[in-house]
Tab-separated table of C-alpha atoms in Angstrom:
chain	number	residue	atom	x	y	z
U	269	ARG	CA	-32.862	32.677	-98.123
U	270	LYS	CA	-29.782	31.759	-100.131
U	271	GLU	CA	-27.697	34.625	-101.475
U	272	VAL	CA	-27.786	33.177	-104.976
U	273	GLU	CA	-30.488	30.777	-106.132
U	274	GLN	CA	-30.691	28.693	-109.276
U	275	ASP	CA	-33.023	26.008	-110.559
U	276	PRO	CA	-30.886	22.844	-110.325
U	277	GLY	CA	-32.506	21.267	-113.399
U	278	PRO	CA	-31.589	19.183	-115.223
U	279	PHE	CA	-32.739	20.890	-118.372
U	280	ASN	CA	-32.980	18.272	-121.118
U	281	VAL	CA	-33.014	19.811	-124.597
U	282	PRO	CA	-32.376	18.535	-128.127
U	283	GLU	CA	-29.529	19.809	-130.243
U	284	GLY	CA	-30.395	23.106	-131.866
U	285	ALA	CA	-32.811	24.184	-129.158
U	286	THR	CA	-32.742	27.476	-127.316
U	287	VAL	CA	-32.585	27.262	-123.539
U	288	ALA	CA	-32.617	29.914	-120.840
U	289	PHE	CA	-31.538	29.831	-117.202
U	290	ASN	CA	-32.403	32.339	-114.542
U	291	CYS	CA	-30.626	33.116	-111.317
U	292	THR	CA	-31.848	35.335	-108.481
U	293	TYR	CA	-29.698	37.100	-105.911
U	294	SER	CA	-30.791	38.434	-102.564
U	295	ASN	CA	-28.444	41.364	-101.929
U	296	SER	CA	-29.363	44.507	-103.816
U	297	ALA	CA	-25.799	45.783	-103.297
U	298	SER	CA	-24.415	43.083	-105.574
U	299	GLN	CA	-22.158	44.645	-108.161
U	300	SER	CA	-20.393	41.998	-110.245
U	301	PHE	CA	-22.088	39.113	-111.985
U	302	PHE	CA	-20.756	36.125	-113.851
U	303	TRP	CA	-21.750	32.852	-115.433
U	304	TYR	CA	-19.339	29.968	-115.008
U	305	ARG	CA	-19.436	26.583	-116.680
U	306	GLN	CA	-18.423	23.392	-114.897
U	307	ASP	CA	-17.989	20.088	-116.686
U	308	CYS	CA	-18.407	16.840	-114.763
U	309	ARG	CA	-15.514	16.310	-112.323
U	310	LYS	CA	-13.723	19.436	-113.566
U	311	GLU	CA	-13.050	22.885	-112.211
U	312	PRO	CA	-15.398	25.830	-112.899
U	313	LYS	CA	-14.378	28.121	-115.743
U	314	LEU	CA	-15.630	31.570	-116.596
U	315	LEU	CA	-18.195	31.536	-119.392
U	316	MET	CA	-18.952	35.251	-119.408
U	317	SER	CA	-19.299	38.300	-117.256
U	318	VAL	CA	-22.719	39.949	-117.108
U	319	TYR	CA	-22.961	43.664	-117.745
U	320	SER	CA	-25.801	46.029	-116.932
U	321	SER	CA	-26.638	46.591	-120.579
U	322	GLY	CA	-26.594	42.882	-121.348
U	323	ASN	CA	-23.949	41.204	-123.436
U	324	GLU	CA	-23.564	38.537	-126.051
U	325	ASP	CA	-20.779	36.117	-126.898
U	326	GLY	CA	-21.590	34.025	-129.935
U	327	ARG	CA	-24.545	31.788	-129.070
U	328	PHE	CA	-24.608	32.976	-125.459
U	329	THR	CA	-26.483	36.043	-124.186
U	330	ALA	CA	-26.454	37.277	-120.609
U	331	GLN	CA	-28.902	39.762	-119.147
U	332	LEU	CA	-29.054	41.565	-115.821
U	333	ASN	CA	-32.240	42.888	-114.236
U	334	ARG	CA	-31.264	44.904	-111.173
U	335	ALA	CA	-34.829	45.899	-110.303
U	336	SER	CA	-35.917	42.269	-110.001
U	337	GLN	CA	-32.483	41.061	-108.893
U	338	TYR	CA	-31.976	38.333	-111.394
U	339	ILE	CA	-29.594	37.462	-114.162
U	340	SER	CA	-30.224	35.191	-117.083
U	341	LEU	CA	-28.260	33.132	-119.569
U	342	LEU	CA	-29.655	32.286	-122.989
U	343	ILE	CA	-28.045	29.618	-125.131
U	344	ARG	CA	-29.100	29.468	-128.774
U	345	ASP	CA	-28.578	26.550	-131.159
U	346	SER	CA	-27.533	24.188	-128.360
U	347	LYS	CA	-24.649	21.814	-129.051
U	348	LEU	CA	-23.879	18.482	-127.443
U	349	SER	CA	-20.757	20.129	-126.049
U	350	ASP	CA	-22.906	22.623	-124.117
U	351	SER	CA	-23.872	19.829	-121.705
U	352	ALA	CA	-22.506	20.985	-118.362
U	353	THR	CA	-23.498	22.687	-115.132
U	354	TYR	CA	-23.863	26.462	-115.311
U	355	LEU	CA	-23.026	28.403	-112.166
U	356	CYS	CA	-24.365	31.854	-111.397
U	357	VAL	CA	-21.835	33.963	-109.463
U	358	VAL	CA	-22.295	37.275	-107.695
U	359	ASN	CA	-20.070	39.710	-105.820
U	360	VAL	CA	-21.467	42.065	-103.196
U	361	VAL	CA	-20.069	45.585	-103.053
U	362	GLY	CA	-17.668	46.024	-100.165
U	363	PHE	CA	-16.915	42.326	-99.896
U	364	GLN	CA	-13.912	40.677	-101.426
U	365	LYS	CA	-15.561	37.403	-102.296
U	366	LEU	CA	-17.645	35.704	-104.947
U	367	VAL	CA	-20.837	33.864	-104.016
U	368	PHE	CA	-21.712	30.857	-106.149
U	369	GLY	CA	-25.114	29.414	-106.878
U	370	THR	CA	-25.507	25.652	-106.740
U	371	GLY	CA	-25.686	25.438	-110.515
U	372	THR	CA	-28.120	24.447	-113.244
U	373	ARG	CA	-27.419	21.240	-115.109
U	374	LEU	CA	-27.936	21.203	-118.875
U	375	LEU	CA	-28.133	18.015	-120.924
U	376	VAL	CA	-28.187	18.397	-124.704
U	377	SER	CA	-29.186	15.254	-126.573
U	378	PRO	CA	-28.815	14.315	-130.270
V	47	ASN	CA	0.690	28.217	-118.957
V	48	ALA	CA	0.372	26.692	-115.486
V	49	GLY	CA	-2.249	29.062	-113.979
V	50	VAL	CA	-3.395	27.564	-110.667
V	51	THR	CA	-1.837	24.271	-109.636
V	52	GLN	CA	-3.268	22.109	-106.882
V	53	THR	CA	-1.753	19.007	-105.347
V	54	PRO	CA	-2.602	16.277	-104.708
V	55	LYS	CA	-5.466	15.472	-107.090
V	56	PHE	CA	-6.762	12.624	-104.917
V	57	GLN	CA	-6.282	11.810	-101.243
V	58	VAL	CA	-7.700	9.346	-98.751
V	59	LEU	CA	-7.234	10.135	-95.070
V	60	LYS	CA	-8.154	8.368	-91.886
V	61	THR	CA	-10.192	10.217	-89.305
V	62	GLY	CA	-7.897	12.312	-87.127
V	63	GLN	CA	-5.047	12.578	-89.601
V	64	SER	CA	-3.796	15.960	-90.717
V	65	MET	CA	-2.646	17.052	-94.140
V	66	THR	CA	-1.947	20.077	-96.287
V	67	LEU	CA	-3.470	20.752	-99.682
V	68	GLN	CA	-1.080	22.750	-101.810
V	69	CYS	CA	-2.044	25.597	-104.132
V	70	ALA	CA	0.246	27.709	-106.269
V	71	GLN	CA	-0.449	30.337	-108.933
V	72	ASP	CA	1.878	31.991	-111.392
V	73	MET	CA	-0.346	34.885	-112.495
V	74	ASN	CA	0.815	37.298	-109.766
V	75	HIS	CA	-2.725	37.537	-108.412
V	76	GLU	CA	-3.179	39.156	-105.033
V	77	TYR	CA	-6.400	37.338	-104.166
V	78	MET	CA	-6.522	33.614	-103.483
V	79	SER	CA	-9.250	31.460	-102.025
V	80	TRP	CA	-10.236	27.937	-101.079
V	81	TYR	CA	-13.661	26.414	-101.727
V	82	ARG	CA	-15.223	23.083	-101.030
V	83	GLN	CA	-17.896	21.627	-103.291
V	84	ASP	CA	-20.455	19.144	-102.065
V	85	PRO	CA	-23.459	17.727	-103.926
V	86	GLY	CA	-26.418	20.092	-103.719
V	87	MET	CA	-24.416	22.685	-101.783
V	88	GLY	CA	-22.478	24.402	-104.516
V	89	LEU	CA	-19.108	26.010	-103.917
V	90	ARG	CA	-18.636	27.281	-100.370
V	91	LEU	CA	-15.804	29.596	-99.390
V	92	ILE	CA	-13.500	28.226	-96.691
V	93	HIS	CA	-10.759	30.874	-96.391
V	94	TYR	CA	-9.414	33.624	-98.559
V	95	SER	CA	-6.454	35.969	-98.766
V	96	VAL	CA	-6.238	39.446	-100.264
V	97	GLY	CA	-2.443	39.424	-100.287
V	98	ALA	CA	0.671	37.953	-98.710
V	99	GLY	CA	0.393	37.928	-94.936
V	100	ILE	CA	-3.369	38.543	-94.924
V	101	THR	CA	-5.999	35.837	-94.557
V	102	ASP	CA	-9.628	35.780	-93.530
V	103	GLN	CA	-12.396	33.290	-92.895
V	104	GLY	CA	-15.066	32.435	-95.377
V	105	GLU	CA	-18.380	30.700	-94.920
V	106	VAL	CA	-17.129	27.322	-93.605
V	107	PRO	CA	-13.709	27.810	-91.932
V	108	ASN	CA	-13.959	25.361	-89.033
V	109	GLY	CA	-11.419	22.566	-89.148
V	110	TYR	CA	-9.176	24.348	-91.645
V	111	ASN	CA	-6.173	26.656	-91.375
V	112	VAL	CA	-4.433	28.746	-94.016
V	113	SER	CA	-1.398	30.947	-94.323
V	114	ARG	CA	-0.071	33.170	-97.097
V	115	SER	CA	3.645	33.755	-96.808
V	116	THR	CA	4.129	34.485	-100.522
V	117	THR	CA	1.959	35.833	-103.320
V	118	GLU	CA	2.224	32.525	-105.171
V	119	ASP	CA	1.283	29.969	-102.510
V	120	PHE	CA	-1.828	29.458	-100.405
V	121	PRO	CA	-1.835	26.066	-98.636
V	122	LEU	CA	-4.891	24.704	-96.839
V	123	ARG	CA	-4.324	22.611	-93.727
V	124	LEU	CA	-6.751	20.103	-92.311
V	125	LEU	CA	-5.941	19.881	-88.629
V	126	SER	CA	-7.743	16.656	-87.698
V	127	ALA	CA	-9.656	15.167	-90.595
V	128	ALA	CA	-13.303	14.205	-90.127
V	129	PRO	CA	-15.656	12.314	-92.464
V	130	SER	CA	-17.638	15.561	-92.858
V	131	GLN	CA	-14.611	16.994	-94.665
V	132	THR	CA	-14.983	14.491	-97.486
V	133	SER	CA	-15.406	16.808	-100.441
V	134	VAL	CA	-13.857	18.261	-103.564
V	135	TYR	CA	-11.588	21.189	-102.767
V	136	PHE	CA	-10.833	23.961	-105.238
V	137	CYS	CA	-8.246	26.669	-104.967
V	138	ALA	CA	-8.758	29.848	-106.985
V	139	SER	CA	-6.903	33.043	-107.681
V	140	SER	CA	-7.909	36.409	-109.125
V	141	PRO	CA	-6.621	39.972	-109.330
V	142	THR	CA	-9.185	40.968	-106.683
V	143	GLY	CA	-12.058	39.276	-104.883
V	144	ARG	CA	-14.510	40.976	-107.222
V	145	THR	CA	-13.179	39.781	-110.550
V	146	GLU	CA	-12.948	36.574	-112.539
V	147	ALA	CA	-11.554	33.678	-110.516
V	148	PHE	CA	-9.249	31.071	-112.048
V	149	PHE	CA	-9.548	27.641	-110.507
V	150	GLY	CA	-7.167	24.790	-109.981
V	151	GLN	CA	-8.154	21.297	-111.062
V	152	GLY	CA	-9.380	20.329	-107.620
V	153	THR	CA	-8.491	17.812	-104.928
V	154	ARG	CA	-10.877	14.938	-104.239
V	155	LEU	CA	-10.538	14.165	-100.536
V	156	THR	CA	-12.099	11.187	-98.819
V	157	VAL	CA	-11.940	10.826	-95.044
V	158	VAL	CA	-12.695	7.357	-93.741
């Protein structure tokens, strides 16, 4: 089983739609969680950290469910510029490394 | 603001050649790492360093060497290039291995 698993997509949505991605992680000792965004042929960039109580940044909301070992990303009012690959990233306590999921591709169309 | 700088951006090697991918950061981060990204495989950790003089292996270290003589620089050496090393390579730095990582722009390497 992969440490971090994501649905690869692509998710095709129209502008203005709401879309949600889930990510599951296998190690219950995971302690830090992030969503990164990667545009085509570019480097990954941090979108947002994910906190236990959930957090929001504009149109983006991240949730963590430790009991079920998954994190989610909700994007409201999708824009064309949201088209990208979204990477779920996890750190396991005691290990100095981040583990990346393979990413979920989002395509927002006019 | 330079952040993480990788060179070169593109490289074509012949099988058996060696080369060094350069990575430098100006954020005074202790932690640096190298990843390779292949279609369908996501980012896989090659080597990482928690500070100058300290390096360790990641998930896919074979065929690669690293050293960390300064806080700023973390070069990745391919000892004898193989077609299986055709990939996009990213260098990253962060305050620790548990916090946000900042990535360089990547090196697209093709081994023929």
